[in-house]
Short mmCIF file of C-alpha atoms in Angstrom, two decimals:
data_model
loop_
_atom_site.label_atom_id
_atom_site.label_comp_id
_atom_site.label_asym_id
_atom_site.label_seq_id
_atom_site.Cartn_x
_atom_site.Cartn_y
_atom_site.Cartn_z
CA MET A 1 -21.19 38.22 -19.13
CA ASN A 2 -17.15 38.35 -19.91
CA ILE A 3 -14.63 35.76 -18.85
CA THR A 4 -11.13 36.54 -18.79
CA LYS A 5 -7.44 34.08 -17.63
CA GLU A 6 -4.07 34.66 -16.30
CA GLN A 7 -1.89 33.09 -16.77
CA ILE A 8 0.57 32.58 -13.40
CA ASP A 9 3.31 29.81 -15.38
CA ASP A 10 3.02 27.02 -17.43
CA LEU A 11 0.80 24.97 -15.01
CA ASN A 12 -1.06 27.92 -13.11
CA ALA A 13 -4.00 30.18 -13.48
CA VAL A 14 -6.68 32.54 -12.58
CA VAL A 15 -10.05 32.64 -15.19
CA LYS A 16 -11.90 35.97 -14.13
CA VAL A 17 -15.57 35.15 -14.77
CA ALA A 18 -18.04 38.57 -14.78
CA ILE A 19 -21.18 38.43 -14.41
CA SER A 20 -24.04 41.71 -14.78
CA LYS A 21 -26.65 42.01 -13.93
CA ASP A 22 -28.16 41.64 -17.89
CA ASP A 23 -26.92 38.68 -17.76
CA TYR A 24 -29.10 36.57 -14.90
CA GLN A 25 -32.32 39.16 -14.36
CA ASP A 26 -34.33 37.59 -16.85
CA LYS A 27 -34.36 33.95 -15.67
CA VAL A 28 -34.93 35.16 -12.03
CA ASP A 29 -37.74 36.93 -12.76
CA THR A 30 -39.68 33.96 -14.37
CA ILE A 31 -39.12 31.80 -11.98
CA LEU A 32 -39.89 34.41 -9.91
CA LYS A 33 -43.08 35.07 -11.64
CA ASP A 34 -43.76 31.09 -11.67
CA TYR A 35 -43.21 30.95 -7.08
CA ARG A 36 -46.17 33.86 -7.42
CA LYS A 37 -48.62 31.58 -9.17
CA GLN A 38 -47.83 28.86 -7.26
CA ALA A 39 -47.41 29.74 -3.89
CA ASN A 40 -49.96 29.89 -0.64
CA ILE A 41 -49.38 31.99 1.65
CA PRO A 42 -52.24 32.33 4.05
CA GLY A 43 -53.79 35.99 3.31
CA PHE A 44 -53.53 35.60 0.08
CA ARG A 45 -55.53 34.01 -3.11
CA LYS A 46 -53.49 31.27 -5.10
CA GLY A 47 -51.72 33.66 -7.75
CA GLN A 48 -52.44 36.74 -6.27
CA VAL A 49 -49.38 37.30 -3.91
CA PRO A 50 -47.25 41.07 -3.95
CA MET A 51 -43.94 40.47 -6.04
CA GLY A 52 -42.61 42.39 -3.70
CA LEU A 53 -43.31 39.52 -0.72
CA ILE A 54 -42.17 36.70 -3.07
CA LYS A 55 -39.00 38.31 -3.91
CA LYS A 56 -37.91 39.38 -0.17
CA GLN A 57 -39.71 35.67 0.65
CA TYR A 58 -37.10 33.41 -2.16
CA GLY A 59 -35.58 36.46 -4.85
CA LYS A 60 -32.12 36.09 -2.67
CA ALA A 61 -32.31 31.80 -2.91
CA VAL A 62 -33.16 32.40 -7.03
CA LEU A 63 -30.70 34.81 -7.75
CA VAL A 64 -27.83 32.23 -6.06
CA ASP A 65 -29.27 29.43 -7.59
CA GLU A 66 -28.50 31.36 -11.11
CA VAL A 67 -26.23 32.69 -10.61
CA ASN A 68 -24.23 29.40 -9.78
CA LYS A 69 -25.95 28.15 -13.26
CA LEU A 70 -24.50 30.31 -15.04
CA LEU A 71 -21.06 30.06 -13.22
CA GLN A 72 -21.25 26.48 -13.92
CA ASP A 73 -22.51 26.26 -17.98
CA ASN A 74 -20.13 28.77 -18.76
CA LEU A 75 -16.86 28.01 -17.07
CA ASN A 76 -17.06 24.43 -18.22
CA LYS A 77 -18.09 26.09 -22.01
CA TYR A 78 -14.83 28.30 -21.91
CA LEU A 79 -12.39 25.68 -20.70
CA THR A 80 -14.19 23.24 -23.92
CA GLU A 81 -13.78 25.87 -26.34
CA GLU A 82 -10.29 27.57 -24.99
CA LYS A 83 -9.53 24.28 -24.99
CA LEU A 84 -7.42 24.20 -21.73
CA ASP A 85 -6.09 20.53 -20.40
CA VAL A 86 -6.88 20.84 -16.73
CA LEU A 87 -6.01 18.70 -13.63
CA GLY A 88 -9.02 18.25 -11.03
CA ASN A 89 -11.85 20.93 -11.27
CA PRO A 90 -11.82 24.87 -10.99
CA LEU A 91 -11.19 26.27 -7.42
CA PRO A 92 -13.19 29.40 -6.70
CA LYS A 93 -10.85 32.04 -4.46
CA GLN A 94 -11.92 32.50 -1.43
CA GLN A 95 -13.57 36.31 -1.33
CA ASP A 96 -14.18 37.60 2.54
CA ASN A 97 -15.77 40.85 1.34
CA PHE A 98 -18.71 39.47 -1.44
CA ASP A 99 -21.78 40.69 -1.66
CA TRP A 100 -25.39 39.26 -3.10
CA ASP A 101 -27.27 42.39 -2.62
CA LYS A 102 -25.45 44.11 -5.80
CA ASP A 103 -26.54 43.80 -8.56
CA ASP A 104 -23.06 42.92 -10.93
CA PHE A 105 -20.69 40.00 -9.19
CA ASP A 106 -17.01 38.94 -9.93
CA PHE A 107 -15.36 35.52 -9.84
CA GLU A 108 -12.48 33.65 -9.75
CA PHE A 109 -11.09 30.47 -10.03
CA ASP A 110 -7.54 28.97 -9.82
CA LEU A 111 -6.83 26.31 -12.78
CA GLY A 112 -4.11 23.15 -12.73
CA LEU A 113 -2.94 23.57 -16.22
CA ALA A 114 -1.81 19.70 -17.46
CA PRO A 115 2.37 20.14 -18.15
CA SER A 116 3.56 20.11 -21.49
CA PHE A 117 5.60 17.25 -22.73
CA GLU A 118 6.80 14.29 -24.81
CA VAL A 119 6.49 10.30 -24.64
CA PRO A 120 9.14 8.74 -27.18
CA LEU A 121 7.95 5.26 -27.34
CA LYS A 122 11.55 3.77 -28.41
CA THR A 123 13.18 3.26 -24.98
CA LYS A 124 16.84 3.98 -24.49
CA LYS A 125 16.91 1.10 -22.24
CA PRO A 126 16.14 -2.04 -24.04
CA ILE A 127 13.45 -3.64 -22.12
CA THR A 128 13.15 -7.45 -22.11
CA HIS A 129 9.62 -9.00 -23.24
CA TYR A 130 9.67 -12.76 -21.66
CA LYS A 131 9.07 -15.53 -23.70
CA ILE A 132 8.24 -18.19 -21.40
CA THR A 133 8.74 -21.70 -22.70
CA ALA A 134 7.50 -25.36 -21.21
CA ASP A 135 10.65 -27.38 -20.99
CA LYS A 136 10.77 -31.28 -21.09
CA LYS A 137 10.23 -31.10 -17.06
CA MET A 138 7.45 -29.00 -17.55
CA VAL A 139 5.67 -31.37 -20.19
CA ASP A 140 6.39 -35.04 -18.41
CA GLU A 141 5.41 -33.54 -15.28
CA GLN A 142 1.91 -32.20 -16.23
CA ILE A 143 1.70 -36.06 -17.63
CA ASP A 144 3.02 -37.49 -15.14
CA ARG A 145 -0.23 -35.67 -14.01
CA ILE A 146 -2.87 -36.57 -16.52
CA ARG A 147 -2.03 -40.03 -16.18
CA LYS A 148 -2.22 -39.50 -12.51
CA GLN A 149 -5.36 -37.91 -12.88
CA TYR A 150 -7.19 -40.81 -15.41
CA GLY A 151 -5.72 -43.51 -13.72
CA LYS A 152 -6.94 -45.83 -11.01
CA LEU A 153 -6.78 -46.60 -7.42
CA VAL A 154 -6.13 -50.28 -6.60
CA GLN A 155 -5.92 -50.52 -2.89
CA LYS A 156 -3.65 -51.57 -0.74
CA THR A 157 -2.76 -53.33 3.22
CA GLU A 158 0.48 -51.41 3.60
CA VAL A 159 1.28 -47.27 3.05
CA GLY A 160 3.82 -47.63 0.56
CA LYS A 161 5.74 -44.16 -0.75
CA LYS A 162 3.68 -43.16 -3.69
CA ASP A 163 0.03 -44.40 -2.21
CA GLU A 164 -3.00 -42.06 -1.00
CA VAL A 165 -3.73 -42.49 2.21
CA THR A 166 -7.31 -42.04 3.52
CA GLY A 167 -8.23 -41.32 7.09
CA THR A 168 -9.42 -38.71 9.76
CA PHE A 169 -7.09 -35.81 11.71
CA THR A 170 -8.25 -35.76 15.30
CA SER A 171 -7.56 -32.77 17.92
CA GLU A 172 -10.21 -32.89 20.91
CA ALA A 173 -7.56 -30.06 21.88
CA ASP A 174 -8.02 -28.16 18.97
CA GLU A 175 -11.19 -29.09 17.29
CA ILE A 176 -10.49 -31.20 14.82
CA ASN A 177 -11.70 -33.25 13.09
CA ASN A 178 -11.48 -33.66 9.21
CA LYS A 179 -11.51 -36.75 6.99
CA ALA A 180 -8.70 -35.79 3.99
CA THR A 181 -6.44 -37.85 2.09
CA LEU A 182 -2.81 -37.59 2.03
CA GLU A 183 -1.22 -38.00 -0.84
CA LEU A 184 2.22 -39.16 0.41
CA ASP A 185 4.41 -37.35 -2.49
CA LYS A 186 3.33 -34.24 -0.97
CA ILE A 187 4.30 -34.86 2.29
CA GLY A 188 7.13 -32.38 3.21
CA SER A 189 8.18 -34.01 6.83
CA LYS A 190 10.42 -37.02 6.50
CA LYS A 191 9.33 -37.78 10.57
CA ALA A 192 5.97 -37.47 8.90
CA MET A 193 6.38 -40.05 5.82
CA ASN A 194 8.78 -42.67 8.80
CA ALA A 195 5.88 -42.50 10.57
CA LEU A 196 3.31 -43.81 8.18
CA LEU A 197 5.62 -46.49 5.78
CA GLY A 198 4.19 -49.78 6.43
CA LYS A 199 1.15 -48.53 8.38
CA LYS A 200 -2.10 -49.79 7.73
CA VAL A 201 -6.34 -49.99 8.39
CA GLY A 202 -7.17 -48.63 11.65
CA ASP A 203 -3.68 -47.94 12.81
CA VAL A 204 -3.58 -44.00 14.45
CA VAL A 205 -0.53 -42.25 13.60
CA SER A 206 0.70 -39.65 15.32
CA LEU A 207 1.60 -35.98 13.03
CA ASN A 208 2.82 -32.55 13.56
CA THR A 209 1.50 -30.16 12.02
CA LYS A 210 4.55 -28.39 11.06
CA GLY A 211 5.86 -28.46 7.74
CA LEU A 212 4.11 -31.65 7.58
CA LEU A 213 3.15 -30.42 3.65
CA LYS A 214 5.15 -29.46 1.22
CA GLU A 215 2.71 -26.54 0.72
CA ASP A 216 1.95 -24.94 3.34
CA TYR A 217 -1.74 -23.62 2.03
CA LEU A 218 -2.83 -27.44 1.54
CA LEU A 219 -2.53 -27.61 6.04
CA SER A 220 -6.18 -25.30 5.88
CA SER A 221 -8.02 -28.03 3.71
CA THR A 222 -6.26 -31.07 5.17
CA LEU A 223 -7.28 -30.37 9.06
CA GLY A 224 -10.66 -28.70 8.17
CA ILE A 225 -9.36 -25.45 9.37
CA PRO A 226 -9.12 -21.63 8.48
CA ALA A 227 -6.72 -21.06 6.53
CA GLU A 228 -5.16 -18.05 9.39
CA LYS A 229 -5.42 -21.15 12.05
CA ALA A 230 -3.48 -23.17 9.74
CA LYS A 231 -0.37 -20.19 9.93
CA ASP A 232 2.43 -21.61 11.51
CA LEU A 233 0.41 -24.03 13.57
CA LYS A 234 2.01 -25.92 15.31
CA ILE A 235 0.53 -29.42 17.54
CA ASP A 236 0.40 -32.95 17.49
CA VAL A 237 -2.48 -34.60 15.50
CA ASP A 238 -3.99 -37.77 15.39
CA PHE A 239 -4.12 -39.41 11.98
CA THR A 240 -6.68 -42.87 11.59
CA ILE A 241 -6.26 -44.47 8.66
CA GLU A 242 -9.08 -45.78 6.79
CA GLU A 243 -8.30 -46.38 3.16
CA ILE A 244 -4.62 -47.41 1.28
CA ASN A 245 -4.86 -47.19 -2.20
CA GLU A 246 -2.06 -46.74 -4.93
CA ARG A 247 -3.31 -44.57 -8.09
CA GLU A 248 -2.07 -46.81 -11.38
CA PRO A 249 -1.46 -44.16 -14.07
CA ALA A 250 -3.48 -44.64 -17.16
CA ALA A 251 -2.00 -45.81 -20.31
CA LEU A 252 -0.61 -43.43 -23.26
CA ASP A 253 -3.25 -44.36 -25.66
CA GLN A 254 -5.62 -43.79 -27.97
CA GLU A 255 -8.48 -44.21 -25.03
CA LEU A 256 -6.84 -41.17 -22.39
CA PHE A 257 -5.80 -39.15 -25.78
CA ASP A 258 -8.98 -39.00 -27.24
CA LYS A 259 -10.85 -38.45 -23.86
CA LEU A 260 -8.53 -35.09 -23.33
CA PHE A 261 -9.22 -33.83 -26.66
CA GLY A 262 -11.68 -35.72 -28.57
CA PRO A 263 -11.92 -38.11 -31.22
CA ASP A 264 -8.74 -38.27 -33.03
CA THR A 265 -6.98 -35.02 -32.71
CA ILE A 266 -4.13 -36.58 -30.97
CA LYS A 267 -2.49 -39.43 -32.42
CA SER A 268 0.67 -40.45 -30.58
CA GLU A 269 2.38 -39.38 -27.15
CA LYS A 270 4.80 -37.81 -29.76
CA GLU A 271 1.86 -35.79 -30.53
CA LEU A 272 0.39 -35.17 -26.91
CA LYS A 273 3.95 -33.68 -25.83
CA GLU A 274 3.50 -31.08 -28.64
CA ARG A 275 0.49 -30.27 -27.71
CA ILE A 276 1.28 -30.11 -24.17
CA LYS A 277 4.21 -27.92 -24.74
CA GLU A 278 1.62 -25.20 -27.19
CA ASP A 279 -1.01 -25.16 -24.83
CA SER A 280 1.05 -24.55 -21.84
CA GLU A 281 2.44 -21.67 -24.06
CA LYS A 282 -0.28 -19.77 -24.86
CA GLN A 283 -1.45 -19.86 -20.38
CA PHE A 284 2.33 -18.02 -19.94
CA GLU A 285 1.69 -15.81 -22.37
CA GLN A 286 -1.19 -13.70 -20.89
CA GLN A 287 1.94 -13.77 -17.57
CA SER A 288 4.58 -12.58 -19.81
CA GLU A 289 2.52 -9.65 -21.96
CA GLN A 290 0.95 -8.22 -18.20
CA LYS A 291 4.65 -8.06 -17.21
CA LEU A 292 5.62 -6.69 -20.06
CA LEU A 293 2.62 -3.84 -20.08
CA ASN A 294 4.24 -3.77 -16.29
CA ASP A 295 7.38 -2.35 -17.32
CA VAL A 296 6.99 -0.30 -20.16
CA THR A 297 4.47 1.50 -17.82
CA GLU A 298 7.43 1.31 -15.51
CA TYR A 299 9.93 2.76 -17.78
CA PHE A 300 7.69 5.17 -18.77
CA ILE A 301 7.18 6.98 -15.24
CA GLU A 302 10.54 7.09 -14.17
CA ASN A 303 11.99 8.19 -17.86
CA THR A 304 9.59 11.37 -18.60
CA LYS A 305 9.84 13.82 -17.10
CA PHE A 306 7.67 17.14 -15.88
CA ASP A 307 6.17 18.99 -13.28
CA LEU A 308 2.85 19.08 -11.67
CA PRO A 309 0.98 22.40 -10.17
CA THR A 310 1.71 20.54 -6.89
CA ASP A 311 -0.44 23.16 -5.07
CA PHE A 312 -3.37 23.29 -7.20
CA LEU A 313 -3.60 19.31 -6.86
CA THR A 314 -2.55 19.26 -3.19
CA ARG A 315 -5.24 22.36 -2.80
CA TRP A 316 -8.08 20.16 -4.68
CA ILE A 317 -7.51 17.18 -2.95
CA GLN A 318 -8.41 18.76 0.42
CA MET A 319 -11.37 20.75 -0.60
CA THR A 320 -13.06 17.72 -2.85
CA GLY A 321 -13.12 14.69 -1.21
CA GLU A 322 -15.00 12.74 1.19
CA LYS A 323 -14.62 14.39 4.23
CA PRO A 324 -12.10 17.36 5.58
CA LEU A 325 -8.56 17.67 5.14
CA THR A 326 -5.67 19.20 6.58
CA ALA A 327 -2.80 20.02 4.81
CA GLU A 328 -1.03 17.69 5.83
CA GLU A 329 -2.94 15.52 5.10
CA ALA A 330 -4.16 16.17 1.80
CA SER A 331 -0.44 16.71 0.64
CA GLU A 332 0.03 13.10 2.54
CA GLU A 333 -3.20 11.70 -0.24
CA PHE A 334 -1.41 13.24 -3.24
CA GLU A 335 2.10 11.84 -2.16
CA LYS A 336 -0.01 8.39 -2.80
CA SER A 337 -1.38 8.99 -5.88
CA GLU A 338 0.89 11.10 -7.90
CA LYS A 339 2.43 8.40 -9.38
CA GLY A 340 -0.67 6.87 -10.47
CA LEU A 341 -1.90 10.41 -12.16
CA ARG A 342 1.53 10.96 -13.95
CA TYR A 343 1.21 7.44 -15.52
CA GLN A 344 -2.50 8.86 -16.16
CA LEU A 345 -1.00 11.68 -18.20
CA ILE A 346 1.69 9.30 -20.02
CA GLU A 347 -1.33 7.34 -21.18
CA GLY A 348 -3.23 9.54 -21.94
CA LYS A 349 -0.46 10.86 -24.01
CA ILE A 350 0.39 7.80 -25.70
CA ILE A 351 -3.07 7.35 -26.83
CA LYS A 352 -3.54 11.11 -28.60
CA ASP A 353 -0.24 11.10 -30.24
CA ASN A 354 -0.70 7.74 -31.81
CA ASN A 355 -4.99 7.94 -32.57
CA VAL A 356 -5.17 4.98 -30.20
CA GLN A 357 -9.14 4.41 -30.70
CA ILE A 358 -12.06 1.76 -29.75
CA GLN A 359 -14.63 1.40 -32.37
CA PHE A 360 -17.80 -0.20 -30.78
CA GLU A 361 -18.05 -3.25 -32.96
CA GLU A 362 -14.39 -3.61 -31.81
CA LEU A 363 -15.72 -3.37 -28.45
CA LYS A 364 -18.45 -5.69 -28.93
CA GLU A 365 -16.38 -8.35 -30.43
CA PHE A 366 -14.03 -7.44 -27.32
CA ALA A 367 -16.69 -8.73 -25.78
CA LYS A 368 -18.21 -11.42 -27.36
CA GLY A 369 -14.47 -13.07 -26.96
CA PHE A 370 -14.86 -12.69 -23.50
CA ILE A 371 -18.46 -13.79 -23.47
CA LYS A 372 -16.81 -17.23 -25.22
CA SER A 373 -13.70 -17.87 -22.76
CA GLN A 374 -16.56 -18.34 -20.03
CA MET A 375 -18.64 -19.99 -21.41
CA ALA A 376 -16.09 -22.53 -22.79
CA GLN A 377 -15.49 -22.97 -19.02
CA PHE A 378 -19.25 -24.78 -18.56
CA GLY A 379 -18.84 -26.62 -21.68
CA GLN A 380 -20.79 -24.53 -23.83
CA LEU A 381 -18.13 -24.90 -26.54
CA ASN A 382 -19.65 -23.16 -29.98
CA PRO A 383 -21.89 -20.96 -28.50
CA ALA A 384 -24.35 -19.80 -31.39
CA GLU A 385 -23.88 -16.50 -32.29
CA GLU A 386 -27.01 -14.87 -31.89
CA GLU A 387 -26.70 -16.33 -28.46
CA LEU A 388 -22.97 -14.11 -28.30
CA ASP A 389 -24.09 -10.94 -29.90
CA THR A 390 -27.78 -11.11 -27.12
CA ILE A 391 -25.35 -11.42 -24.23
CA ALA A 392 -22.88 -9.54 -25.43
CA ALA A 393 -25.45 -6.19 -26.19
CA ARG A 394 -26.97 -6.64 -22.66
CA VAL A 395 -23.40 -6.53 -20.69
CA LEU A 396 -22.86 -3.81 -23.15
CA GLY A 397 -25.80 -1.78 -21.63
CA ASN A 398 -23.98 -2.03 -18.83
CA GLU A 399 -22.01 1.27 -17.68
CA ASP A 400 -19.35 -0.23 -15.18
CA GLU A 401 -18.77 -3.18 -17.79
CA VAL A 402 -18.05 -0.92 -20.76
CA LYS A 403 -15.61 0.69 -18.35
CA ARG A 404 -13.73 -2.44 -17.90
CA LEU A 405 -13.90 -4.05 -20.93
CA SER A 406 -12.71 -0.37 -22.57
CA GLU A 407 -9.84 -0.75 -20.47
CA GLN A 408 -9.00 -4.12 -20.63
CA LEU A 409 -9.15 -4.11 -24.50
CA MET A 410 -6.88 -0.62 -24.88
CA SER A 411 -4.61 -1.94 -23.03
CA GLN A 412 -4.29 -4.64 -25.34
CA LYS A 413 -4.46 -1.85 -28.03
CA LEU A 414 -0.93 -0.10 -26.20
CA LEU A 415 0.36 -3.54 -25.89
CA ALA A 416 0.41 -4.14 -29.52
CA LEU A 417 1.52 -0.54 -30.37
CA TYR A 418 4.68 -0.98 -27.05
CA LYS A 419 5.35 -4.19 -29.16
CA GLU A 420 5.38 -2.36 -32.66
CA LYS A 421 7.74 0.68 -31.26
CA ALA A 422 9.65 0.16 -28.60
CA ASN A 423 12.72 -1.17 -27.83
CA LEU A 424 12.10 -5.18 -26.47
CA LYS A 425 14.50 -7.88 -26.18
CA VAL A 426 13.21 -10.80 -26.27
CA LYS A 427 14.24 -13.41 -23.79
CA GLU A 428 13.41 -16.63 -23.93
CA VAL A 429 13.13 -18.60 -20.54
CA THR A 430 11.64 -21.65 -18.84
CA TYR A 431 8.29 -20.74 -16.38
CA ASP A 432 10.47 -21.92 -12.80
CA ASN A 433 13.13 -19.20 -14.30
CA PHE A 434 10.76 -16.62 -14.89
CA VAL A 435 9.26 -16.75 -11.46
CA LYS A 436 12.94 -16.33 -10.21
CA GLU A 437 13.77 -13.18 -12.60
CA VAL A 438 10.76 -11.99 -11.74
CA TYR A 439 9.73 -12.41 -8.39
CA GLY A 440 13.01 -13.48 -6.87
#
């Protein structure tokens, strides 16, 4: 067997594979002899069928199968040994006059080669790394929510501005009949607020659903209807008042502090505010770091210039998809996937150049940390190390889970690399300002 490569340009090459009869004949003969031993053909005893008949019946199929196996195995071996960085898979070139009755065969394959480029991590333009802070307003609002959550309900005779009113929403025409609690500080309609104030248990109030609540997404659960039906809904519904309560906020005392964080962990209002600020900013870190990762990714895609073997990749998409594609459809698919492909190449280059690796023990510890955080959500705060090891072993026995966790860990490692080497500009912002800047 002889394999040679013809370089067309920096991004395209043709591999030629010459297979002679000596490369495959022994294997073909062995398989045909095994067929002869097992063949059951009327008129012949088992194992006594003439070899000529076996060759006539099975010879061509066995030949084609063995030549294709030789091709695949040796082509892959060649690409590995020659360290050819290919995109997609080799595409066989069409040969109109190919003859399987010959003894020697010549095959040609088109290759799409990965481009050569550099990725300087020290970005020319500074990339903003947001540090999201919890300001006084946010901390105070969180304390108000906590006090309200742990406070007690006091029955009222009339509806006031800060009350919670429980009742049933009905509309026969729109098939609405749902019991819900309205918190008046979440009412978005001034007309609805005025209609509710001063009302008593047993009163029926007509409310329009348009703008009824400050947060539109709450309307669905309040009326007991699907979200798609609640969207842009503008009808009048009756609300029959059944209960009126005022929520008396809990006192900021040791009893509340212990409920929130355990005995004697927090001992003053000042410490409570500091803890809420610290916890809030930890939660914001994930959003901040995801934003940084996205921005660095976009920067590299926009500023790392290289060509791709576009024609080859378009043909590869056309020939290897789940269903046949026209040239135009394949071209559209390439355009959709080009950005992702470019980043895969860039990321691979960064990982290789900076020797970013994932060791099994690292992955195991990462998995255990993930499992521990999941268990904490269900109240299991201090699982035994042996239990974590057992669960982690089960998780890492699942190929899909290994891939998912590896990708997450690699993202963390890349983020740490960018923080160390990229040109970052730290900007402190409140959460509200972060949302305005990032999401408009």
